mmCIF file of C-alpha atoms and ligand atoms in Angstrom:
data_model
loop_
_atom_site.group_PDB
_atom_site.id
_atom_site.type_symbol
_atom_site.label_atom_id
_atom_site.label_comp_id
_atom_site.label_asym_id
_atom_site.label_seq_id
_atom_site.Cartn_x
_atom_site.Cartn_y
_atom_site.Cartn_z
ATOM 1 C CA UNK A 1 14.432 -51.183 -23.608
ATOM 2 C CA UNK A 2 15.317 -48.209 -25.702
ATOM 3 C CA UNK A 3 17.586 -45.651 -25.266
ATOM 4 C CA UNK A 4 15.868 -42.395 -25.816
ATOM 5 C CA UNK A 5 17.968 -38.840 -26.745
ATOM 6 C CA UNK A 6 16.580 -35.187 -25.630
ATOM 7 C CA UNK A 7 13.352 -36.259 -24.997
ATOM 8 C CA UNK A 8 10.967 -32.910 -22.352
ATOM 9 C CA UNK A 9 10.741 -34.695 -18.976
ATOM 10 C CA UNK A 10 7.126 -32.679 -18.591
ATOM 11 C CA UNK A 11 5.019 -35.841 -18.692
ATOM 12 C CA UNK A 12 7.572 -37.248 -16.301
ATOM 13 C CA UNK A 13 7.377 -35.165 -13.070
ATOM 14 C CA UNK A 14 4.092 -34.130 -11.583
ATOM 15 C CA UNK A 15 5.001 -30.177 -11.498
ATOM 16 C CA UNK A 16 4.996 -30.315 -15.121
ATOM 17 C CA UNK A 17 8.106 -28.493 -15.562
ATOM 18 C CA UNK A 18 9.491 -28.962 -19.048
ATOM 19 C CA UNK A 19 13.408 -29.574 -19.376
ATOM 20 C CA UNK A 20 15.385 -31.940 -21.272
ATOM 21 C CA UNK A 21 16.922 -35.051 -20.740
ATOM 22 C CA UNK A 22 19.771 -35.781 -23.152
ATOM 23 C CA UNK A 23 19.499 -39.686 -22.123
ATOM 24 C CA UNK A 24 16.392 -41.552 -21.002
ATOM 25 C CA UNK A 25 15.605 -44.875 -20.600
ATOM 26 C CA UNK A 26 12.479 -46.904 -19.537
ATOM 27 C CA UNK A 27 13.254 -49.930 -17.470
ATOM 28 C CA UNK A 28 10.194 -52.835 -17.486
ATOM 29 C CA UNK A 29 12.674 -55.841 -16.366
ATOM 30 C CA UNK A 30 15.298 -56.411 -13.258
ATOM 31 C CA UNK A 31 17.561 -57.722 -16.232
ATOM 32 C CA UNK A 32 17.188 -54.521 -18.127
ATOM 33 C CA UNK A 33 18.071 -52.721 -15.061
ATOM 34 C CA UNK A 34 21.122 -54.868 -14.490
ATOM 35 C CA UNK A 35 21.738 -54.299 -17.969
ATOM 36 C CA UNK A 36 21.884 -50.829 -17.969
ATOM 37 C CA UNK A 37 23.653 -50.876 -14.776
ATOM 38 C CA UNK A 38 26.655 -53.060 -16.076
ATOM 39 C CA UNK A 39 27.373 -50.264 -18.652
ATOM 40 C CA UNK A 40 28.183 -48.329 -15.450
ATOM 41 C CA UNK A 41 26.819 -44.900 -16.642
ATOM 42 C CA UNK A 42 28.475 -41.850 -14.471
ATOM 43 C CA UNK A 43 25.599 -40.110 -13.888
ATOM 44 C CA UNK A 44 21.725 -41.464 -13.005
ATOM 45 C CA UNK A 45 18.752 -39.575 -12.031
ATOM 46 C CA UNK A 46 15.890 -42.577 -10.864
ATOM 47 C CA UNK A 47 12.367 -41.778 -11.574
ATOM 48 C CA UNK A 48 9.588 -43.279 -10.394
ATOM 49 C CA UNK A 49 6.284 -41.381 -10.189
ATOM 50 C CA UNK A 50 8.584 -37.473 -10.751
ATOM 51 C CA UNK A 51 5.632 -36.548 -7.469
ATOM 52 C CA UNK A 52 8.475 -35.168 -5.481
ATOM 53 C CA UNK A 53 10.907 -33.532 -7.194
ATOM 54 C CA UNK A 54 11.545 -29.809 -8.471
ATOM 55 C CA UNK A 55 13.591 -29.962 -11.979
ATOM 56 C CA UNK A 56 15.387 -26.852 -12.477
ATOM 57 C CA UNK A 57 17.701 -27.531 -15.183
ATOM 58 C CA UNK A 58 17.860 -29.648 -18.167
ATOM 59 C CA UNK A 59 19.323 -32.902 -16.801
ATOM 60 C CA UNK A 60 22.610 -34.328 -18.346
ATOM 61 C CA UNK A 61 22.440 -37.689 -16.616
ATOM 62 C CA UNK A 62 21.198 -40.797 -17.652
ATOM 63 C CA UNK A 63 17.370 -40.970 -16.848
ATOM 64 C CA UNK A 64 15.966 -44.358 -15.879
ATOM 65 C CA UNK A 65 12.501 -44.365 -15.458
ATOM 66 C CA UNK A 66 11.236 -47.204 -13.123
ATOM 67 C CA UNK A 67 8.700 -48.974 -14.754
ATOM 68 C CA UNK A 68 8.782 -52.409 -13.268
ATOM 69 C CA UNK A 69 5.013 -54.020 -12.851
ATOM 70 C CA UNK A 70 3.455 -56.380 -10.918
ATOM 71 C CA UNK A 71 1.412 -57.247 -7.570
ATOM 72 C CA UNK A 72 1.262 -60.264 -6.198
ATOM 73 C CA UNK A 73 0.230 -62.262 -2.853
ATOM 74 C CA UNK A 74 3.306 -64.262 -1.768
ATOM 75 C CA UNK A 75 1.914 -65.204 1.553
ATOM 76 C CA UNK A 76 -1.217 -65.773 3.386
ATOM 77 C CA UNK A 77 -1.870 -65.592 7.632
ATOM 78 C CA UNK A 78 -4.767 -66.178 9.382
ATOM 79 C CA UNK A 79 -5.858 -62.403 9.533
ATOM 80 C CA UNK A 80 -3.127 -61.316 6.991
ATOM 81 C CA UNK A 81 -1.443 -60.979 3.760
ATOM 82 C CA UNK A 82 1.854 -60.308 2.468
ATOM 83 C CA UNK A 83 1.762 -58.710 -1.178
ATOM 84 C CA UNK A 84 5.062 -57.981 -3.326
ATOM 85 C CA UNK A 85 4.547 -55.078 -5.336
ATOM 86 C CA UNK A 86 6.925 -54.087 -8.509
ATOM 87 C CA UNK A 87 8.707 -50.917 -7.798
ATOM 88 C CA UNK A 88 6.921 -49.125 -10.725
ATOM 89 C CA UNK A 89 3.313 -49.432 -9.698
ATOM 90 C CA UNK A 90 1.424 -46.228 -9.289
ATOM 91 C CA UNK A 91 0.721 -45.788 -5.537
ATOM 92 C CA UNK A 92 -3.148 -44.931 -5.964
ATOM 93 C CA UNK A 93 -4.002 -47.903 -8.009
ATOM 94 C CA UNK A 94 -2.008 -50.257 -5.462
ATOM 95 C CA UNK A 95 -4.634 -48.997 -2.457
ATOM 96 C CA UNK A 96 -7.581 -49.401 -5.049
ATOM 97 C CA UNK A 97 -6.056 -52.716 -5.881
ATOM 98 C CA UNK A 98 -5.712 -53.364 -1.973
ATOM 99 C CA UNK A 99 -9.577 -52.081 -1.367
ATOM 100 C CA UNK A 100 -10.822 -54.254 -4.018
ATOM 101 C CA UNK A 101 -9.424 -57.277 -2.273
ATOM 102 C CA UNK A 102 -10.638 -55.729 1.052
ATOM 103 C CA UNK A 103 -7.087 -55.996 2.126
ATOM 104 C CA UNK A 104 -6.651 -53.217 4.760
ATOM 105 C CA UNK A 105 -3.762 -50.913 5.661
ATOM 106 C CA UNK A 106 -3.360 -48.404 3.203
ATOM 107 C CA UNK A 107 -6.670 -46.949 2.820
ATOM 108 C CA UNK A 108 -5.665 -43.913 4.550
ATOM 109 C CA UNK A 109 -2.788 -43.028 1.808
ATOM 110 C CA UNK A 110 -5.096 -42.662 -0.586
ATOM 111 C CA UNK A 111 -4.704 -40.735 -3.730
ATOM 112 C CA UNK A 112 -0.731 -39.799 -2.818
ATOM 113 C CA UNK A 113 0.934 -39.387 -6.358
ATOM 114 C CA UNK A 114 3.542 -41.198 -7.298
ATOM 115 C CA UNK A 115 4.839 -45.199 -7.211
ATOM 116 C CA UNK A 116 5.634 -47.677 -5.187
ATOM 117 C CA UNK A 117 9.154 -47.660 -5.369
ATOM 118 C CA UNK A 118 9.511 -44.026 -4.180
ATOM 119 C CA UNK A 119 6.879 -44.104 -1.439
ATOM 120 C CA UNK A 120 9.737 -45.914 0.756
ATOM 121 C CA UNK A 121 12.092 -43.108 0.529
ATOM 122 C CA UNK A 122 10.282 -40.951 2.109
ATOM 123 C CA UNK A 123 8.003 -42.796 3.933
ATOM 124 C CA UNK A 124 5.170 -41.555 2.340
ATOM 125 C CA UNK A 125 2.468 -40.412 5.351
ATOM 126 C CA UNK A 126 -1.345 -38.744 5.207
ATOM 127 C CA UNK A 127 -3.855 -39.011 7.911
ATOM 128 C CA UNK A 128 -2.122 -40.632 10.716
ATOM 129 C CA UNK A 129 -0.812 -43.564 9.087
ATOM 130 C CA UNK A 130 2.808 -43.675 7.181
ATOM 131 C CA UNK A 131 4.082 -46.489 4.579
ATOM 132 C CA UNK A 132 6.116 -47.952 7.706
ATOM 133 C CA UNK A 133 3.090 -48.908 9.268
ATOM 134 C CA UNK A 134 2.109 -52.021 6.563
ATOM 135 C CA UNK A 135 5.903 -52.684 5.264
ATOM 136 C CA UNK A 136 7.913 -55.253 5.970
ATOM 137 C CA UNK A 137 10.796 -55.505 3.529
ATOM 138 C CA UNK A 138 12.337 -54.145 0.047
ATOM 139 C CA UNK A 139 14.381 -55.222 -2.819
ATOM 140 C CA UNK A 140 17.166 -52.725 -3.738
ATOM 141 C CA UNK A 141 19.860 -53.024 -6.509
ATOM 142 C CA UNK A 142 23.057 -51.331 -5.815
ATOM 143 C CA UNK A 143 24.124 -48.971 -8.471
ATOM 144 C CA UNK A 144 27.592 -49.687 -8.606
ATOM 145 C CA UNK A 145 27.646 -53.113 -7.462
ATOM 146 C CA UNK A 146 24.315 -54.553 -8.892
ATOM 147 C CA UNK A 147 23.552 -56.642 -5.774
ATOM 148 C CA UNK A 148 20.219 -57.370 -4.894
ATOM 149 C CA UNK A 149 19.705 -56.777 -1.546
ATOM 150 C CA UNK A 150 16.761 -57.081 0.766
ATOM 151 C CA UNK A 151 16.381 -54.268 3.521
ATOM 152 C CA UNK A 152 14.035 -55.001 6.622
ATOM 153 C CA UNK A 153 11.959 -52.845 8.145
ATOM 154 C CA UNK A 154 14.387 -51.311 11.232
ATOM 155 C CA UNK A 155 17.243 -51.521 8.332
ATOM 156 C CA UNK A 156 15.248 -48.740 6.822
ATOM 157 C CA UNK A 157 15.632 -46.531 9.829
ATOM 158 C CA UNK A 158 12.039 -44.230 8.556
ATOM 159 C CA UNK A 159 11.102 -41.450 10.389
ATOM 160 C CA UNK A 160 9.314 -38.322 9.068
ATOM 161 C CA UNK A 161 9.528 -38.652 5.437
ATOM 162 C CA UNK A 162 12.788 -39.630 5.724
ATOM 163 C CA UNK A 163 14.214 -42.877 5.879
ATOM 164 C CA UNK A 164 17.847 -44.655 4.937
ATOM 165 C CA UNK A 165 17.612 -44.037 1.547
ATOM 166 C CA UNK A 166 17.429 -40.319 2.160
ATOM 167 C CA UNK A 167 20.393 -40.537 4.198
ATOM 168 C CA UNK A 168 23.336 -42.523 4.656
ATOM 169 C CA UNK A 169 22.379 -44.741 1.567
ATOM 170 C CA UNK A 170 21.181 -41.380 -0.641
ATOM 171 C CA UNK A 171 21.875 -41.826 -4.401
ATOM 172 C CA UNK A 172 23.538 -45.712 -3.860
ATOM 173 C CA UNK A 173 19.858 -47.916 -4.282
ATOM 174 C CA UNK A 174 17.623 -48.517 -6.348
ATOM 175 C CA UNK A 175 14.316 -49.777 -4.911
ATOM 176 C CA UNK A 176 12.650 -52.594 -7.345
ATOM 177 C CA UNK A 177 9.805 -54.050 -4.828
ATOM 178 C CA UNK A 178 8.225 -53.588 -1.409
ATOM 179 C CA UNK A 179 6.681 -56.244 0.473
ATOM 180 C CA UNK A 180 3.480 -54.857 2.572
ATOM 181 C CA UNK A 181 2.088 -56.568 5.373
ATOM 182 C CA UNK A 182 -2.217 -56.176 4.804
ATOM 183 C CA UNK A 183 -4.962 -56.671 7.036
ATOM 184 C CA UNK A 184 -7.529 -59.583 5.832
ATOM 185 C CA UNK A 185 -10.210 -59.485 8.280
ATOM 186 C CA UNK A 186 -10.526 -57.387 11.568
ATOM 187 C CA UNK A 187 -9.262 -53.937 9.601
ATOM 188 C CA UNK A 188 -7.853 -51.867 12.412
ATOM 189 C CA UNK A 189 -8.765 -48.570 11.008
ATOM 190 C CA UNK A 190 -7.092 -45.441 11.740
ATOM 191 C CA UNK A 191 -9.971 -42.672 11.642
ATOM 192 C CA UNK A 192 -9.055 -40.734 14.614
ATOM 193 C CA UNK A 193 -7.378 -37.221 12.139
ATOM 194 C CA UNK A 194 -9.920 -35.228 12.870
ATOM 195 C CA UNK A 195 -11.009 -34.372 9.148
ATOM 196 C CA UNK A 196 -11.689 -38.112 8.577
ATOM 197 C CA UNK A 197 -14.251 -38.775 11.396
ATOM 198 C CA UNK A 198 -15.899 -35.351 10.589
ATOM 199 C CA UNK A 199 -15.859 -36.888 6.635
ATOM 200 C CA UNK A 200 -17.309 -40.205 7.999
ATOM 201 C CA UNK A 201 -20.561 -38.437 10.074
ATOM 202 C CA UNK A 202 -21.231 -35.950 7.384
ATOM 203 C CA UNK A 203 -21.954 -39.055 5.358
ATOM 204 C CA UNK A 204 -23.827 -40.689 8.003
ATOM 205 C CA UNK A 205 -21.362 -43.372 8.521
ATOM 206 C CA UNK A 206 -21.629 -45.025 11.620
ATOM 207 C CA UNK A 207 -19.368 -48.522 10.848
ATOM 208 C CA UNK A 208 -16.822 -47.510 8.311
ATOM 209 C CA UNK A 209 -15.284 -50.026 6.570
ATOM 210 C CA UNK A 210 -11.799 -49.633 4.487
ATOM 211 C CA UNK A 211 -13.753 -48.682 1.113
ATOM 212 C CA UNK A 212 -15.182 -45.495 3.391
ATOM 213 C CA UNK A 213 -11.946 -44.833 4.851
ATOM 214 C CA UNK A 214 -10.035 -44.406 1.763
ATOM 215 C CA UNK A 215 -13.757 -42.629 0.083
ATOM 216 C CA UNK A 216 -13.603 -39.883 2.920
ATOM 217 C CA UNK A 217 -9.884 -39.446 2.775
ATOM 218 C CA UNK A 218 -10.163 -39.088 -1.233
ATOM 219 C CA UNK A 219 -12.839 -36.380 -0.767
ATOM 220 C CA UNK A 220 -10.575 -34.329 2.185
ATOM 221 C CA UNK A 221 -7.435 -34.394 -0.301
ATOM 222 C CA UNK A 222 -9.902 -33.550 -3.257
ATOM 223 C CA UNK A 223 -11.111 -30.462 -0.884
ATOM 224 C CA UNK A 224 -7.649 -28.987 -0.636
ATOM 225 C CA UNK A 225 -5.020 -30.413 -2.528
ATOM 226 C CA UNK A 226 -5.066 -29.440 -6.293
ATOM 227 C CA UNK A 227 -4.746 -32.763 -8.986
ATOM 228 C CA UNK A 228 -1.545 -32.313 -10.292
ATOM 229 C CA UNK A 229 -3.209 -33.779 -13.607
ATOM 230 C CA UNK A 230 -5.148 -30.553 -13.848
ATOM 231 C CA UNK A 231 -2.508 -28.233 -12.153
ATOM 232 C CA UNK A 232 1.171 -29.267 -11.790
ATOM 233 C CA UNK A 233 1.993 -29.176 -8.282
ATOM 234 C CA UNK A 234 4.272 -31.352 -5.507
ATOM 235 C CA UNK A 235 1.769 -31.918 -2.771
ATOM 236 C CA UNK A 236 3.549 -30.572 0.764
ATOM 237 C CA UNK A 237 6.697 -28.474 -0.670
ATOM 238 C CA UNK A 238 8.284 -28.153 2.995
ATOM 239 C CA UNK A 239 8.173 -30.527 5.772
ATOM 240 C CA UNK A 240 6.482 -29.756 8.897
ATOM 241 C CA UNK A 241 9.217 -27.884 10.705
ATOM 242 C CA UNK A 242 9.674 -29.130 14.829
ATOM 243 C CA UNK A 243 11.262 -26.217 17.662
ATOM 244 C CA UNK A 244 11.372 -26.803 20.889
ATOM 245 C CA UNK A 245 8.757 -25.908 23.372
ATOM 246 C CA UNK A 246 10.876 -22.555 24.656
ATOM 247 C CA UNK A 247 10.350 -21.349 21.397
ATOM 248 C CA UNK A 248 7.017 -22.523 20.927
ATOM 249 C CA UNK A 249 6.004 -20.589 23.957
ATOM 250 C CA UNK A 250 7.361 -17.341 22.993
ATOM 251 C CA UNK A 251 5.657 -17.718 19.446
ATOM 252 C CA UNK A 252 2.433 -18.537 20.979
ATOM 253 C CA UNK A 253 2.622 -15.318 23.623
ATOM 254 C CA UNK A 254 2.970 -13.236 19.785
ATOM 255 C CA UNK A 255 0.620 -15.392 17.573
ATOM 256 C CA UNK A 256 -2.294 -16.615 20.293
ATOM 257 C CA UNK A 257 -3.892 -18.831 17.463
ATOM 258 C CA UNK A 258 -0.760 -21.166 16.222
ATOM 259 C CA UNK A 259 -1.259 -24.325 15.440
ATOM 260 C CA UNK A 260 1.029 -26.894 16.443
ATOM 261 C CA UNK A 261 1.429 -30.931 17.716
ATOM 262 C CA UNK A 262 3.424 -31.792 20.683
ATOM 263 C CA UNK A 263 5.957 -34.468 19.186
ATOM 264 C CA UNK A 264 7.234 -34.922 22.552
ATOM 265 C CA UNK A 265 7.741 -33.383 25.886
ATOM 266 C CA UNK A 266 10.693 -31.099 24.513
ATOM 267 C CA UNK A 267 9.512 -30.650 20.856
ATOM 268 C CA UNK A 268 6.652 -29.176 18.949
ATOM 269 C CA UNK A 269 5.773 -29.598 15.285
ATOM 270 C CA UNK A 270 4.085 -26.430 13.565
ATOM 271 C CA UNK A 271 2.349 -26.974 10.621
ATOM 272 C CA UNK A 272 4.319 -25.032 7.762
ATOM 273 C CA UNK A 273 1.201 -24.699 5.809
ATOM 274 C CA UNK A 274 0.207 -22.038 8.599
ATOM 275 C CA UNK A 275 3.190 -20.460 8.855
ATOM 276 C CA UNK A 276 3.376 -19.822 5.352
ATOM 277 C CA UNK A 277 -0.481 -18.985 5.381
ATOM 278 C CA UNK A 278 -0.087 -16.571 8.137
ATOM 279 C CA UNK A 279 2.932 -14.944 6.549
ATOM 280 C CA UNK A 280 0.690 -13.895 3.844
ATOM 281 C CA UNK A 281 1.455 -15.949 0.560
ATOM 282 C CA UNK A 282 -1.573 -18.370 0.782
ATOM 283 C CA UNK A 283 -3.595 -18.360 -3.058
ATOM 284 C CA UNK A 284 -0.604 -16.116 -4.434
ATOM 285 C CA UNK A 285 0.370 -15.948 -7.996
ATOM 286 C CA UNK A 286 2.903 -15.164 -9.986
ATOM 287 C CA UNK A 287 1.774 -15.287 -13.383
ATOM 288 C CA UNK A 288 1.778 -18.703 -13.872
ATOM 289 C CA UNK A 289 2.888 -20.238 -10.722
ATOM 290 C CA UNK A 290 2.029 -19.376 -6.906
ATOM 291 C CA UNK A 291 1.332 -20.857 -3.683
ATOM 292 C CA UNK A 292 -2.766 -23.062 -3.624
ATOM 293 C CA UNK A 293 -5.126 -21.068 -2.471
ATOM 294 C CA UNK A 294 -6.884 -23.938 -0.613
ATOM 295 C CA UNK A 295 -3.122 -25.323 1.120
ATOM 296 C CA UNK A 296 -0.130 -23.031 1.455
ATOM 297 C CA UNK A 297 1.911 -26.190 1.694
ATOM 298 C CA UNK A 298 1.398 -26.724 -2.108
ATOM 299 C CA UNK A 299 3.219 -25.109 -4.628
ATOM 300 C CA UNK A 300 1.495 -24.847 -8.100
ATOM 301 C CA UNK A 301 2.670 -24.558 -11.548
ATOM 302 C CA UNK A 302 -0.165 -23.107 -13.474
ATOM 303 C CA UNK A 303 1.235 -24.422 -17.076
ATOM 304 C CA UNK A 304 4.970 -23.090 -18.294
ATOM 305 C CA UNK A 305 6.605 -22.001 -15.098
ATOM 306 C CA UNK A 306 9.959 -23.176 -14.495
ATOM 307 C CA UNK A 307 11.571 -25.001 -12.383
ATOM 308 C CA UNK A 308 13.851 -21.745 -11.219
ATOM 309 C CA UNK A 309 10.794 -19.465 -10.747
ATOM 310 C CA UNK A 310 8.860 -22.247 -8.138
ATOM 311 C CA UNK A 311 12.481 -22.558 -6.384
ATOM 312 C CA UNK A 312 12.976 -19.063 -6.070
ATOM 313 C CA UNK A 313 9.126 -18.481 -4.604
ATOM 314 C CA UNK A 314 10.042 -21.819 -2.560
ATOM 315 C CA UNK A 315 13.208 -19.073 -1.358
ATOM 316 C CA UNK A 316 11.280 -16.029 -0.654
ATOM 317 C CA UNK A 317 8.434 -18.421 1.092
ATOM 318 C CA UNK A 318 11.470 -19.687 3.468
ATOM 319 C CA UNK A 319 12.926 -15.854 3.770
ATOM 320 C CA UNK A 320 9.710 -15.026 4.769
ATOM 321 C CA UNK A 321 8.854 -17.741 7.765
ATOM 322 C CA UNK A 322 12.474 -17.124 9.083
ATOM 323 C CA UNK A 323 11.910 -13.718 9.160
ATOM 324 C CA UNK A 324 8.913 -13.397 10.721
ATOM 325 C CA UNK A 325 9.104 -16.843 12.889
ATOM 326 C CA UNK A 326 12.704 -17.187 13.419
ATOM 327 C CA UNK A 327 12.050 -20.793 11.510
ATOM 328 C CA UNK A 328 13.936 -22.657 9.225
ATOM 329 C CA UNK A 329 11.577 -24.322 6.491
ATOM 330 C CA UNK A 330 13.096 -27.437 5.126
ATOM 331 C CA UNK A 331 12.393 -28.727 1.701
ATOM 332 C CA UNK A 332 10.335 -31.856 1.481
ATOM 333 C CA UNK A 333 10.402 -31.973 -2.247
ATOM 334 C CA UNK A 334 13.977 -32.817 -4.201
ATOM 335 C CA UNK A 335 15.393 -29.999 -5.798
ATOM 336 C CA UNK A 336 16.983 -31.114 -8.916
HETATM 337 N N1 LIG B 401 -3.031 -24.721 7.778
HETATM 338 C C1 LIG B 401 -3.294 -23.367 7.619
HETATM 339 N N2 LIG B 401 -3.256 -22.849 6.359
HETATM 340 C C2 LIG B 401 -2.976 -23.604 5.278
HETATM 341 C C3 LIG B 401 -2.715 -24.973 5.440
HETATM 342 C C4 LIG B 401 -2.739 -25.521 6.694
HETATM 343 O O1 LIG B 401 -3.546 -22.653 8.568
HETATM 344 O O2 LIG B 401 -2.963 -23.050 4.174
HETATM 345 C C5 LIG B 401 -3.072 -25.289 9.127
HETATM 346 C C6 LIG B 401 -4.474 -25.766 9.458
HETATM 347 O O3 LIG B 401 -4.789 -25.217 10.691
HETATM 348 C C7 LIG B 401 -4.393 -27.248 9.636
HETATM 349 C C8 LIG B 401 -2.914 -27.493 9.845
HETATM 350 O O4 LIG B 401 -2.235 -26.408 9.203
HETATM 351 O O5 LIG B 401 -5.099 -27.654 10.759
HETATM 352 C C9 LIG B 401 -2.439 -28.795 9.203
HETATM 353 O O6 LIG B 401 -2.871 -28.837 7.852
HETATM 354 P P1 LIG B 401 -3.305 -30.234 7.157
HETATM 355 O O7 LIG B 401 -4.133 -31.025 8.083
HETATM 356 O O8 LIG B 401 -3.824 -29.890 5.808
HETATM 357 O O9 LIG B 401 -1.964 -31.045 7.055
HETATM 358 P P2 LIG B 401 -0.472 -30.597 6.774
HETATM 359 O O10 LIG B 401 0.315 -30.648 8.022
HETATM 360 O O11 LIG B 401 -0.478 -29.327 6.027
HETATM 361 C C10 LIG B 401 0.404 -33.051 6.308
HETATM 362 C C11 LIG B 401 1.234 -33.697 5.235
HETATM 363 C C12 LIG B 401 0.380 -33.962 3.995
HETATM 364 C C13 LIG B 401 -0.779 -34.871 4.401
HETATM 365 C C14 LIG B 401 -1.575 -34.151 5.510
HETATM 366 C C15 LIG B 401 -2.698 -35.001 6.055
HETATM 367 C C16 LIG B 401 3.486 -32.873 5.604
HETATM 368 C C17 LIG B 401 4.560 -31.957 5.143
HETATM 369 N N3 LIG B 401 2.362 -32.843 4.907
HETATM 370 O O12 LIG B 401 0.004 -31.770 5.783
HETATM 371 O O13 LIG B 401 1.182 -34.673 3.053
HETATM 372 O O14 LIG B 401 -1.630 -35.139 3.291
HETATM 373 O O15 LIG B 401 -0.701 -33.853 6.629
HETATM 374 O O16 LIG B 401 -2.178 -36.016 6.846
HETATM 375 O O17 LIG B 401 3.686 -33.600 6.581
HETATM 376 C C18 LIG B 401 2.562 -34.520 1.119
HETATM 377 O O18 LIG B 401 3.474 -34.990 1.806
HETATM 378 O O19 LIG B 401 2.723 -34.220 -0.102
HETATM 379 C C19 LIG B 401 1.264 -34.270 1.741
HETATM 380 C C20 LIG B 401 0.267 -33.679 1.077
#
């Protein structure tokens, strides 16, 4: 473990935006982390994959940068698996790692940037299926403190890409594994988003196993989400925002063709990507940043934007909706 002095976070967050860190530090051992932790810095910023987070200043805290390894079966059912994963695994090559076993449950999160350690936060989701759906338990370390404590599934409290560690617990954990509960036979697969079963019969797949699953889910996020090796983006910027079905109805007698999901009897969730399409900003740029021109939920950095000129597009974008919508568009990436 080395300490590490104004080092560019660019290779560190997946927008690409360069800023300084004035301390950095990669942890690859819980007794490094403890370590570090007993010398009771004042200031952390925690980075796992950097896939969902906007950096608009240099930061003065101490970076630690989550790079704890391992996966590892720790228990085996009849149809099932439990498999401890190290907080600083990347996400991707855990569900490749998963597929290759034929262990089933995350093929549908395929290709989501960003590690293992993270993905609980917000409870990463794609395609029907969210990261609640396979976990069971994690191991946090408590920043002040340095316990080690082990959070079950309900202690978690997820919902929407949000979860405990959003909320009342925000800034006090420090996730170092997840336990995931996997599939070994029988794969209950979850093809019924649309774009997946339209995927599966364009390739003449009648009985899709996991390996197809995760194939045609890699192709629909290749389709319209941009590689954020290639261009620096986020994925979704804003969350899908939910109003209630009064307001639904008068935004449907103005715009006939909204899209939307009934959440429940009293709430409806419209997709922000169409708000923000239909207010007009879809495939715009601003010299070198803009809005995808294939996903208006993705912000892009085209190479040497900063962090201030995506948050202040991410500002008009939101003017924009709540003008035109009467909607408040909430941030699903952190702004830092
Ligand atoms: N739409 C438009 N224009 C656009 C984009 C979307 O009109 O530019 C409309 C389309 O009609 C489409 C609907 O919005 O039917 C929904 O779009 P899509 O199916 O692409 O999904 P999404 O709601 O935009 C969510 C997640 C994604 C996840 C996909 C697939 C959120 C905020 N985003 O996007 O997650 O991959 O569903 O399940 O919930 C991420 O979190 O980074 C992410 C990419």
């Amino acid at each position: 473990m080395t300490l590490k002095n104004n080092i560019s976070l660019k290779p560190f967050n997946t927008f690409g935006i360069d800023v300084n860190a004035s301390k950095f530090v990669s942890i690859d051992s819980l007794q490094n982390l403890k370590d570090i932790l007993n010398t009771n810095p004042v200031d952390l910023l925690t980075l796992g994959g950097g896939s969902n987070m906007l950096l608009t200043k240099d930061v003065e805290a101490l970076v630690l940068q989550i790079n704890l390894k391992g996966i590892s079966v720790i228990s085996s059912f009849k149809n099932s698996v439990h498999v401890e994963v190290a907080a600083g695994e990347n996400w991707h090559e855990l569900v490749c790692w998963c597929l290759n076993k034929d262990f089933g449950g995350l093929e549908n999160l395929s290709l989501i940037p960003g590690n293992v350690g993270t993905a609980p936060i917000q409870n990463i989701g794609a395609y029907g299926v969210e990261l609640k759906d396979s976990f069971i338990s994690c191991e946090a370390i408590h920043i002040h403190t340095k316990e080690l404590r082990t959070f079950t599934k309900e202690e978690c409290n997820f919902g929407y890409r949000n979860s405990i560690f959003k909320q009342e617990l925000k800034g006090q954990y420090i996730i170092t594994s997840v336990v995931f509960e996997l599939s070994r036979y029988d794969h209950s697969l979850k093809t019924n988003y649309g774009a997946i079963e339209a995927e599966l019969q364009n390739s003449a797949i009648e009985t899709p196993t996991i390996q197809d699953v995760s194939k045609a889910v890699i192709a629909i996020r290749n389709s319209k989400l941009p590689d954020p090796k290639i261009i620096g983006n986020s994925g979704s910027f804003f969350k899908n925002p939910v109003i209630s079905y009064s307001k639904f109805e008068v935004l449907q007698n103005q715009f006939p063709q909204i899209q939307h999901y009934k959440v429940s009897v009293d709430a409806i969730k419209i997709p922000a990507g169409w708000l923000i399409d239909t207010a007009g900003f879809k495939g715009k740029t601003f010299g070198n940043f803009g809005v995808h021109s294939k996903q208006a939920l993705v912000l892009v950095n085209y190479g040497g934007a900063s962090g201030k000129d995506i948050l202040n597009l991410s500002q008009q974008i939101q003017k924009a909706v709540k003008y035109i919508f009467d909607i408040d568009l909430e941030t699903e990436v952190n702004i830092l």
